[in-house]
CSV table of C-alpha atoms and ligand atoms in Angstrom, one decimal:
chain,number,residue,atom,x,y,z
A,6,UNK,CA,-129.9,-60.5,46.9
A,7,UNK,CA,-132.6,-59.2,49.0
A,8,UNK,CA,-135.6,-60.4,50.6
A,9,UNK,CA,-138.0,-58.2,48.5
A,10,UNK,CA,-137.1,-60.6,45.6
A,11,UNK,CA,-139.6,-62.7,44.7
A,12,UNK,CA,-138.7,-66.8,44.7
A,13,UNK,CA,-138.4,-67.2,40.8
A,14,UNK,CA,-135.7,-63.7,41.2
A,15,UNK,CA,-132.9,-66.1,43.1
A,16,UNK,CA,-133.4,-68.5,40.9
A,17,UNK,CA,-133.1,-66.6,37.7
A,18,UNK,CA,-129.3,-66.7,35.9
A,19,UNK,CA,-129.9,-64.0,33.3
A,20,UNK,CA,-128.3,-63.9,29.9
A,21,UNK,CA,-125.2,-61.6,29.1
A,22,UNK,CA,-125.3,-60.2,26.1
A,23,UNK,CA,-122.1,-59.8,23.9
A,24,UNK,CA,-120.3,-56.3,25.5
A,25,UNK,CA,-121.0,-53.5,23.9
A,26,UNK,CA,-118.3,-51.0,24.8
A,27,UNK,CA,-117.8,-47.5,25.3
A,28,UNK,CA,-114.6,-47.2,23.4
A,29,UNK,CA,-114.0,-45.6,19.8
A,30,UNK,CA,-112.0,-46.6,17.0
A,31,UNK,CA,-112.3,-50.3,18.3
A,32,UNK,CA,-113.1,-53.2,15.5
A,33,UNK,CA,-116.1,-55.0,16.3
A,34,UNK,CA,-116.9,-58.2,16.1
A,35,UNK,CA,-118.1,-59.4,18.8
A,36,UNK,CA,-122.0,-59.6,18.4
A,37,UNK,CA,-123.3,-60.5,15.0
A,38,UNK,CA,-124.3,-56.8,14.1
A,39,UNK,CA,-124.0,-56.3,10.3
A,40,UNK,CA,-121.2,-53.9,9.1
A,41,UNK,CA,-123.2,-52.0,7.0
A,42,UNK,CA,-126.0,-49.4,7.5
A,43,UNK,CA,-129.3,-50.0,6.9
A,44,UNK,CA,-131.3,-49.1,4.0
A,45,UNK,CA,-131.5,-45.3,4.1
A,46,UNK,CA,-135.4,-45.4,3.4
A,47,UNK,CA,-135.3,-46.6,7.3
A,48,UNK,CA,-134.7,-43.5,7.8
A,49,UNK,CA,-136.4,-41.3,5.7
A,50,UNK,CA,-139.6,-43.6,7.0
A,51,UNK,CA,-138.3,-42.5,10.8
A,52,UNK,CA,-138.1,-39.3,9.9
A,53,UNK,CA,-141.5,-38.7,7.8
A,54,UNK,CA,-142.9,-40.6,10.9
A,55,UNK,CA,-141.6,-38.2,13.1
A,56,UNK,CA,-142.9,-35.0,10.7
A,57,UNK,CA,-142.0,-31.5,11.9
A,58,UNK,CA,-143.0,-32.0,15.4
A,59,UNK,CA,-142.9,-35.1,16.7
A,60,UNK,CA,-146.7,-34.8,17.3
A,61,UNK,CA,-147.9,-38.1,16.4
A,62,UNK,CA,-145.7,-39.5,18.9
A,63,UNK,CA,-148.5,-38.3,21.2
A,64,UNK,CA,-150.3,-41.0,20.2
A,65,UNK,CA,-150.3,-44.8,20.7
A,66,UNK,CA,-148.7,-47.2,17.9
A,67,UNK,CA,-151.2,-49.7,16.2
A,68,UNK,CA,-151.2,-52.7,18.7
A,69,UNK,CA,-151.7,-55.0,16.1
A,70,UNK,CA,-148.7,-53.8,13.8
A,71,UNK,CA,-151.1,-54.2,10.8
A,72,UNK,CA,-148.9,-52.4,8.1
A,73,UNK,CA,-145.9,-53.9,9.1
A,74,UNK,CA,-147.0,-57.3,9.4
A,75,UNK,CA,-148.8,-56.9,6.2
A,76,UNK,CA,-145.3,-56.4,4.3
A,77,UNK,CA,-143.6,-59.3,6.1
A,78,UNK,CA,-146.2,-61.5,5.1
A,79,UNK,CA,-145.9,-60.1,1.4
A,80,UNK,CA,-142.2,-60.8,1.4
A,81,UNK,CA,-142.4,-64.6,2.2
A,82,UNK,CA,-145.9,-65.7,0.5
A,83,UNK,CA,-147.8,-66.1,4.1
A,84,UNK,CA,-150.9,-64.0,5.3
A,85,UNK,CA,-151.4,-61.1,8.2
A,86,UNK,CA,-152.5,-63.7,10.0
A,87,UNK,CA,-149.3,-65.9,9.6
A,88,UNK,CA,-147.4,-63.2,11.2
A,89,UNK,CA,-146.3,-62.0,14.5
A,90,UNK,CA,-144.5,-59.0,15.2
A,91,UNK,CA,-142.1,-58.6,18.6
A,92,UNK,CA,-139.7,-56.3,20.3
A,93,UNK,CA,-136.6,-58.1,18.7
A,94,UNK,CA,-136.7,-61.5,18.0
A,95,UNK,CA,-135.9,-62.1,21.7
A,96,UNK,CA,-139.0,-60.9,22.4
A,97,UNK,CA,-140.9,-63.3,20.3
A,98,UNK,CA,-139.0,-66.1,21.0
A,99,UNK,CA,-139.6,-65.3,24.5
A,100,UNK,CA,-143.4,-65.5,24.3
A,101,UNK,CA,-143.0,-68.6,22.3
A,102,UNK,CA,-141.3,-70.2,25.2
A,103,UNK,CA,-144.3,-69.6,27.5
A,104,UNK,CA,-147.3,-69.7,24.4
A,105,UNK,CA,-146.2,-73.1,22.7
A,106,UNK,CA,-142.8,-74.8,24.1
A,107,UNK,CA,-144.3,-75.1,28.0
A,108,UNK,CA,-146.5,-78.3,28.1
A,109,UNK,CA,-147.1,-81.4,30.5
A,110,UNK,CA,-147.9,-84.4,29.9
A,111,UNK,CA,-151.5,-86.5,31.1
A,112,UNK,CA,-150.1,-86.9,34.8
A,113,UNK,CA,-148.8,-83.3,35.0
A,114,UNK,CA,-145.3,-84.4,34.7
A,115,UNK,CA,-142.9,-81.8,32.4
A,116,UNK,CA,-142.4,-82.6,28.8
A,117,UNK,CA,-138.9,-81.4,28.4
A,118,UNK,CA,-137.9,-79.2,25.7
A,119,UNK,CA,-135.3,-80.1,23.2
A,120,UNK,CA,-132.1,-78.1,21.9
A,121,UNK,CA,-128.9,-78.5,21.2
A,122,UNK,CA,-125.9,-79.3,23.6
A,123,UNK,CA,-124.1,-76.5,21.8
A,124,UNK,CA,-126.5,-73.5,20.7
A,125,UNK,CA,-128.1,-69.9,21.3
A,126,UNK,CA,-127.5,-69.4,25.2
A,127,UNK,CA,-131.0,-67.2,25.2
A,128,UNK,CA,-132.8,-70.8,25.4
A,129,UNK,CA,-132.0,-72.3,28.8
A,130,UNK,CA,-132.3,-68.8,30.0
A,131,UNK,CA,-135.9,-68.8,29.0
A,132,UNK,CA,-136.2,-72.2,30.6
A,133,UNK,CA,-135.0,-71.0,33.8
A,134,UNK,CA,-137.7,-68.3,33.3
A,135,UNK,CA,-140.7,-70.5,32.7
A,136,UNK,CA,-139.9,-73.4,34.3
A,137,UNK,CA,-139.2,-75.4,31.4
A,138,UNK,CA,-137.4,-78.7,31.5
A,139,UNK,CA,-134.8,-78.2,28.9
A,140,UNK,CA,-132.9,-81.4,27.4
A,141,UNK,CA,-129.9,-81.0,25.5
A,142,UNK,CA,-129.2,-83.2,22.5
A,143,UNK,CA,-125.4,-83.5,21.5
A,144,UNK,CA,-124.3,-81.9,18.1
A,145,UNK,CA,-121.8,-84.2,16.2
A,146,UNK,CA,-118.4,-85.1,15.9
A,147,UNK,CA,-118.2,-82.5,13.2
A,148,UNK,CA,-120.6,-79.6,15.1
A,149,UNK,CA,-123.6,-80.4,12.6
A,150,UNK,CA,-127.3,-80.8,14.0
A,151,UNK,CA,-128.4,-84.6,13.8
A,152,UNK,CA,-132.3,-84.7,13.0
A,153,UNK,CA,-131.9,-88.4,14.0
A,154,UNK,CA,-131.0,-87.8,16.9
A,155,UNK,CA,-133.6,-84.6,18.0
A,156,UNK,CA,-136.1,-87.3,16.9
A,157,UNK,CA,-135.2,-90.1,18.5
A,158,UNK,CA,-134.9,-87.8,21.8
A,159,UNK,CA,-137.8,-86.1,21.4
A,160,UNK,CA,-139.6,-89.9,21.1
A,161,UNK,CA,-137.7,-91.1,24.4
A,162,UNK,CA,-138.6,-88.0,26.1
A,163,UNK,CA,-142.3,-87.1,25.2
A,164,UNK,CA,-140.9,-83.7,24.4
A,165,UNK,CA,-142.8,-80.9,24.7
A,166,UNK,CA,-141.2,-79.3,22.0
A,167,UNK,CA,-138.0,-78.7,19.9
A,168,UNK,CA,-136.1,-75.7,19.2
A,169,UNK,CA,-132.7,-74.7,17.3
A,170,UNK,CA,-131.5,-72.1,15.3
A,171,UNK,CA,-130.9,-72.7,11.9
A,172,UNK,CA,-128.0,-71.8,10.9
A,173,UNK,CA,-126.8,-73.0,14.3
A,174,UNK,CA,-125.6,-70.7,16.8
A,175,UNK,CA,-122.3,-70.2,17.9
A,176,UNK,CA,-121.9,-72.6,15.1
A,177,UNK,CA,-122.6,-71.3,12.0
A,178,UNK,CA,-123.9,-74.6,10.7
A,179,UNK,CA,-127.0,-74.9,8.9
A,180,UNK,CA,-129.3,-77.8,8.0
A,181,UNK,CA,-131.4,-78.3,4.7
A,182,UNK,CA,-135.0,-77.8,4.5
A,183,UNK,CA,-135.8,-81.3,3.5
A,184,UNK,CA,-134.1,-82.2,7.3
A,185,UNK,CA,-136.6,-80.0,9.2
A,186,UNK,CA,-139.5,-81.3,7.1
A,187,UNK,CA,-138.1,-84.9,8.3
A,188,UNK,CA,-138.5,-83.5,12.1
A,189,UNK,CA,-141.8,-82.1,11.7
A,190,UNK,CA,-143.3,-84.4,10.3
A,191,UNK,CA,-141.6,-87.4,12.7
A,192,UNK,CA,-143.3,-85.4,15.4
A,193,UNK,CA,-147.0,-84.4,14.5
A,194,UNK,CA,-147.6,-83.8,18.3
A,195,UNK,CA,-144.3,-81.1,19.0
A,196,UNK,CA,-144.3,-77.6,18.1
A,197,UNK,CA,-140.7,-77.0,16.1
A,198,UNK,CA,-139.4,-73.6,16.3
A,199,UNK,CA,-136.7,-72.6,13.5
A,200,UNK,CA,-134.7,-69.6,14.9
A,201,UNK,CA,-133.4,-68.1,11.8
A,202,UNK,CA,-132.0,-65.5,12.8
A,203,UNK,CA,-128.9,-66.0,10.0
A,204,UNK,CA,-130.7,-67.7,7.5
A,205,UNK,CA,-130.2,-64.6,4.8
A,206,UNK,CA,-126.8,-65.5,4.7
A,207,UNK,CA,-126.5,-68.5,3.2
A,208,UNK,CA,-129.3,-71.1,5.0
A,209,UNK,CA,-132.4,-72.6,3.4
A,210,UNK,CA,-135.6,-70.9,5.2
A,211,UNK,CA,-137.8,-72.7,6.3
A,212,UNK,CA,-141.0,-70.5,5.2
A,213,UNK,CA,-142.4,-72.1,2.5
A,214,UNK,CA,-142.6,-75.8,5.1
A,215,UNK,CA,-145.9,-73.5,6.9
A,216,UNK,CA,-148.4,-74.2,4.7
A,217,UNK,CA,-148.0,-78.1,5.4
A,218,UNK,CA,-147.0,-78.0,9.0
A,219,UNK,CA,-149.0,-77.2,11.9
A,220,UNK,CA,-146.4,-77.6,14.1
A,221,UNK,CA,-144.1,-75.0,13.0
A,222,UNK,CA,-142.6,-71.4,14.1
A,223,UNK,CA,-140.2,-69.8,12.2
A,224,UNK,CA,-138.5,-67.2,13.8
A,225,UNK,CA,-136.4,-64.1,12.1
A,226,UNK,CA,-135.0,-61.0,13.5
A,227,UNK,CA,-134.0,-57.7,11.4
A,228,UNK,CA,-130.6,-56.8,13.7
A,229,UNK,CA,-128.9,-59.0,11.4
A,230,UNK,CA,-129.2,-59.3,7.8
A,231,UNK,CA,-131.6,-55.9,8.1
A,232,UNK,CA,-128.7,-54.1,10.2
A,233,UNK,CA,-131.4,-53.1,12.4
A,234,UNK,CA,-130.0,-54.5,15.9
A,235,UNK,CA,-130.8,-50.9,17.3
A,236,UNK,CA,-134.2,-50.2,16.1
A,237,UNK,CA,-135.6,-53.9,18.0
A,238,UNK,CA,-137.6,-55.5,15.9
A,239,UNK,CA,-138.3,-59.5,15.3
A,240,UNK,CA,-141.3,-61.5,13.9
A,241,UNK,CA,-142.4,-65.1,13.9
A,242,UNK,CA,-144.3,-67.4,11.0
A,243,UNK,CA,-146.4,-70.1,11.1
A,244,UNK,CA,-150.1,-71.3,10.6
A,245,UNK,CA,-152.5,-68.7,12.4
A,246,UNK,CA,-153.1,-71.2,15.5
A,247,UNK,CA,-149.2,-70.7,16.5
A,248,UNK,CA,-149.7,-66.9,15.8
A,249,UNK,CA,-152.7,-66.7,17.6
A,250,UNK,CA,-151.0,-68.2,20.4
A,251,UNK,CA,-148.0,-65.7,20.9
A,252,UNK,CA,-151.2,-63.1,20.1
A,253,UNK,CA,-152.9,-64.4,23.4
A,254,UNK,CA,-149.4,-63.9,25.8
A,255,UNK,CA,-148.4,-60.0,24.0
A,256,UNK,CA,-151.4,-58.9,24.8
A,257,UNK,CA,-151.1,-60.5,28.6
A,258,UNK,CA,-147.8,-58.9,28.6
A,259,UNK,CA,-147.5,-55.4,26.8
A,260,UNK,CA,-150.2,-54.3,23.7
A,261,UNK,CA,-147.7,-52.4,22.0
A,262,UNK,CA,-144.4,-53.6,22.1
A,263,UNK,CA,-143.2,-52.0,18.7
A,264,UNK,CA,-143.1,-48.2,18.7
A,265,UNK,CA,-144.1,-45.7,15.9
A,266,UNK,CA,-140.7,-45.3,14.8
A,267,UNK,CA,-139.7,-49.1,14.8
A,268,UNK,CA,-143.1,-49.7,13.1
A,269,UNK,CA,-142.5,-47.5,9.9
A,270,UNK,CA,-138.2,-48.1,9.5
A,271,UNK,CA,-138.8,-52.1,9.9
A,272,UNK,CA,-141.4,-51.5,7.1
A,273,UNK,CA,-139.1,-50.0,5.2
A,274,UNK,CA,-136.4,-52.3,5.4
A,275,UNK,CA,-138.5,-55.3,4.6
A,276,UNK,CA,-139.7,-53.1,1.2
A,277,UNK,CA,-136.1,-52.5,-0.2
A,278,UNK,CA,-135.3,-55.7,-1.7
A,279,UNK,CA,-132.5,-54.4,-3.4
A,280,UNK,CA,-130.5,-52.9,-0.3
A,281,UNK,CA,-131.1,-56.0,1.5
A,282,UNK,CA,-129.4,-58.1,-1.8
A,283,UNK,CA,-126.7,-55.7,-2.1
A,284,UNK,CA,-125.6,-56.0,1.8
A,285,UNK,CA,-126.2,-59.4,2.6
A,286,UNK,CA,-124.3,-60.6,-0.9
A,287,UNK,CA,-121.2,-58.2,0.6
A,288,UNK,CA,-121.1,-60.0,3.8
A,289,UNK,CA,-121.8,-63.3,2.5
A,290,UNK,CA,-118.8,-62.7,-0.2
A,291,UNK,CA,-116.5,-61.5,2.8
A,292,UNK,CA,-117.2,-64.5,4.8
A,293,UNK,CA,-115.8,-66.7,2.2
A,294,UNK,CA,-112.5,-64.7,2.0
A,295,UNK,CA,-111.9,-64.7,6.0
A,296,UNK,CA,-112.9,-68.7,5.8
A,297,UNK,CA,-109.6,-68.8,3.4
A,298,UNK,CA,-107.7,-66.2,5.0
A,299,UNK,CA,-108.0,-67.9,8.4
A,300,UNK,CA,-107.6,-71.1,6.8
A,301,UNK,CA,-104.4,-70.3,5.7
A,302,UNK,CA,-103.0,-69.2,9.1
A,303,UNK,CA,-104.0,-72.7,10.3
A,304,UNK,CA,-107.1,-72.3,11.6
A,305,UNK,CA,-110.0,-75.1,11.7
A,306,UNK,CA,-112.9,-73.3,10.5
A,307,UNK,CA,-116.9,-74.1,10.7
A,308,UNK,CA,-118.4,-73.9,7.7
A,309,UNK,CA,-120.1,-70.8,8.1
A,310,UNK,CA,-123.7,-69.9,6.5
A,311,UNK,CA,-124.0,-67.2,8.8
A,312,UNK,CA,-122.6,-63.5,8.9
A,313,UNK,CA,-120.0,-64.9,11.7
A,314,UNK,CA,-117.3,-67.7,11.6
A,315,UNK,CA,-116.6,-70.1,14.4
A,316,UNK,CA,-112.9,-71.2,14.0
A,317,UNK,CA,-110.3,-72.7,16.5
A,318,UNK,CA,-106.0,-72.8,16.2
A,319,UNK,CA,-105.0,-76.0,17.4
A,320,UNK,CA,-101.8,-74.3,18.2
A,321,UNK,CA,-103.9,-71.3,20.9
A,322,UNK,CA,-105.9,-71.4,23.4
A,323,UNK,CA,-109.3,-69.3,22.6
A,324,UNK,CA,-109.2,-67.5,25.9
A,325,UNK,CA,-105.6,-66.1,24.8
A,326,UNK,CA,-106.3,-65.5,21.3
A,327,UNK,CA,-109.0,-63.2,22.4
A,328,UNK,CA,-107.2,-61.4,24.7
A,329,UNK,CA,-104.0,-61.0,22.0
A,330,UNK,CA,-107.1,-59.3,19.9
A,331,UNK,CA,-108.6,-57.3,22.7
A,332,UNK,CA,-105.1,-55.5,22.8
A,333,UNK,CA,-105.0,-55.1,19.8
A,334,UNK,CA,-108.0,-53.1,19.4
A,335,UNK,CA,-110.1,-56.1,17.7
A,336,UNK,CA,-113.2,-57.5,19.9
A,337,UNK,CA,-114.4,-60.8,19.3
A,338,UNK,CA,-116.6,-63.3,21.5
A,339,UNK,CA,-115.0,-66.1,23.4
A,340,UNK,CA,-117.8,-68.9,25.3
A,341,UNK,CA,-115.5,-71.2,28.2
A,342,UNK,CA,-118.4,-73.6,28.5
A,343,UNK,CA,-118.8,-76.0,27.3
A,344,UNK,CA,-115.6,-77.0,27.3
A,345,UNK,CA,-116.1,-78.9,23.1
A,346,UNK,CA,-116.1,-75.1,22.2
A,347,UNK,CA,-113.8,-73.3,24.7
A,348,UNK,CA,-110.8,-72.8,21.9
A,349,UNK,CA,-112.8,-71.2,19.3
A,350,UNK,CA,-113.9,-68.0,18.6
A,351,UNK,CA,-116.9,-67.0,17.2
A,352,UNK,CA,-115.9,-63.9,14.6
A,353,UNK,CA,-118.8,-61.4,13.5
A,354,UNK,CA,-117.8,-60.9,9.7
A,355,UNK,CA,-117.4,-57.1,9.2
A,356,UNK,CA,-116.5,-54.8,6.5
A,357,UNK,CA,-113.2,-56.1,4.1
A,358,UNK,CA,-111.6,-53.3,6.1
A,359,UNK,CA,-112.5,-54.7,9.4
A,360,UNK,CA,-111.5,-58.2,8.4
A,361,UNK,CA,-108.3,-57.7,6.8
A,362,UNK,CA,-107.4,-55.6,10.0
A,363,UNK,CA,-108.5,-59.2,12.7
A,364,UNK,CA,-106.5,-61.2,9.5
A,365,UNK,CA,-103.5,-59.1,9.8
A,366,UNK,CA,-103.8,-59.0,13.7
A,367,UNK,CA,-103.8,-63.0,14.0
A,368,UNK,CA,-101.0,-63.2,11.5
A,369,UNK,CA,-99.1,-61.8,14.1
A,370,UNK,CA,-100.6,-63.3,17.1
A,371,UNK,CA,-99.7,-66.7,15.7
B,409,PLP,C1,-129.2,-62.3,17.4
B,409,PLP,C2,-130.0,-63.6,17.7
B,409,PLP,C3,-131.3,-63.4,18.1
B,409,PLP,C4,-131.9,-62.2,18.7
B,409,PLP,O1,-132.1,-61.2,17.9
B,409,PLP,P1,-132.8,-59.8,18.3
B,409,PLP,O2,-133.9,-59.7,17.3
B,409,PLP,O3,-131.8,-58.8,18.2
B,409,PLP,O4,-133.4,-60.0,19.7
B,409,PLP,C5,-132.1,-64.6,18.2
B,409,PLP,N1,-131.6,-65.8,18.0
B,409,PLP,C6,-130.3,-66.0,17.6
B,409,PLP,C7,-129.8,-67.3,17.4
B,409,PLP,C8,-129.5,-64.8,17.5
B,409,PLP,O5,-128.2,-65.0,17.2
């Protein structure tokens, strides 16, 4: 605290990101990063990028991300225009908050925006941030996203907007296409924004629902299925209103939030198809073995179509299972609140090594 703060600083209660510690020889799986490297034409973009000298980093980056953007919107059938590049998907999402999810209604009273009760913990941050009114809609008995019941909320509350990432987070659980299309077109008047940050392992995108939908953002990040989580790079989709939009706050905020060498190795990663297929099909296929493995120590798993698994013994408490881990070298992320979730774990899927060794750790543990 001090009184140098500015009013909005003491009300701020920041995110906190999953630890990332200092230790070696520790198996982790704690934040979602993917177990493999990323394609190694990331780094010979870096490095050509880069040259001899390093001279080019001399100069500025291209504020508008041309090339890059360019290859995204290759990838998914959309245009330049469609697509919006951002300093991790964080980033975007952030300006998203203030370009399209911040509205008021006629009398200058808040339109809330809608999420769910049990999601990524990045959202009410950003209300907190903008002043957003956030309004939580329950998940189900059974942890899955209603679309029901975001509608019928969303009528109730004149929301101002609706956002959730699909698959959920710390969840796991995703929801089909033909669901979102239901939401978006039950409310004409709400921007939607898909967070998919999981969605290459195992989700239905929802990409190819821009062409017919004003309303919608679909958001992606390369840290996970890219294994870029250290280079920072994220981008959004939607019809070039929505892009336009998160154009307008970047460029009231920072011109050129990607660097040269982000620019190029994201490039590169998007362009090879193949390592992306080869990686993602290797998590996706050890996912399905921890979902049994875990099973059959008795665990209640989610099921997962995300690189992560949220699972729960009815027999431990989550905040003691973790701990039992922690000593035991393994790292994996515990959430107390709310309470519906405060016995699971939510378990980043890493390599069959890595997974065998948390299997053979919570054999012992229960
Ligand atoms: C990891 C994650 C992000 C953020 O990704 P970055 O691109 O690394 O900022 C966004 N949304 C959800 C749901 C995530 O899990």
């Amino acid at each position: 605290m001090s009184r140098f703060w500015s009013p909005l600083v003491h009300q701020l209660s920041p995110y906190v990101p999953g630890e990332q510690p200092k230790l070696p020889h520790l198996v982790k799986l704690n934040t979602n990063e993917n177990p493999y490297p990323p394609s190694p034409a990331v780094q010979a973009a870096i490095q050509a990028e880069l040259g001899a000298d390093a001279a080019r980093l001399r100069l500025y980056p291209d504020p508008s991300a041309s090339a890059l953007r360019a290859s995204i919107a290759a990838a998914h059938g959309l245009t330049p225009e469609q697509v919006f590049v951002g300093n991790g998907s964080d980033e975007v999402l952030a300006h998203a908050f203030m370009a399209l999810l911040n509205h008021r209604d006629a009398q200058g009273a808040p339109r809330p925006l809608l999420y769910p009760d049990i999601t990524y913990s990045f959202y009410p941050t950003y209300c907190r941030l903008y002043g957003i009114t956030p309004l939580t809609v329950p998940l189900d008995e059974r942890f899955q996203i209603r679309v029901d019941d975001l509608i019928a909320a969303a009528r109730a509350s004149n929301a101002g907007g609706v956002i959730f990432p699909n698959p959920n987070a710390p969840t796991g659980c995703g929801i089909a296409r033909s669901e979102i299309e239901r939401l978006l077109t039950a409310l004409p008047d709400c921007v939607v924004v898909v967070d998919e940050a999981y969605v290459d392992f195992g989700a239905e995108s929802a990409l190819p629902l821009i062409a017919a939908h004003p309303n919608l953002l679909v958001v992606h990040t390369l840290s996970k299925s890219r294994s870029l989580a250290g280079l920072r790079v994220g981008f959004a989709a939607g019809q070039a209103e929505l892009v336009e939009a998160l154009v307008r706050v970047k460029d009231s905020f920072n011109s050129y939030p990607l660097d040269r060498l982000a620019l190029v190795g994201a490039q590169a990663a998007i362009e090879d198809v193949a390592w992306f297929e080869q990686t993602r099909g290797a998590v996706i296929r050890s996912r399905e073995l921890l979902v049994t493995e875990l099973a059959a120590l008795g665990f209640e798993v989610l099921p997962s179509q995300a690189n992560f698994v949220f699972a729960r013994h009815p027999a431990h408490a989550g905040a003691a299972l973790q701990q039992a881990l922690r000593e035991r070298a393994i790292i994996v992320r515990h959430f107390t609140r709310p309470e519906r979730i405060a016995n699971h774990l939510r378990i980043t899927v890493g390599t069959p090594a890595e997974c065998a060794a948390l299997v053979e750790a919570l054999r012992q543990i229960v």
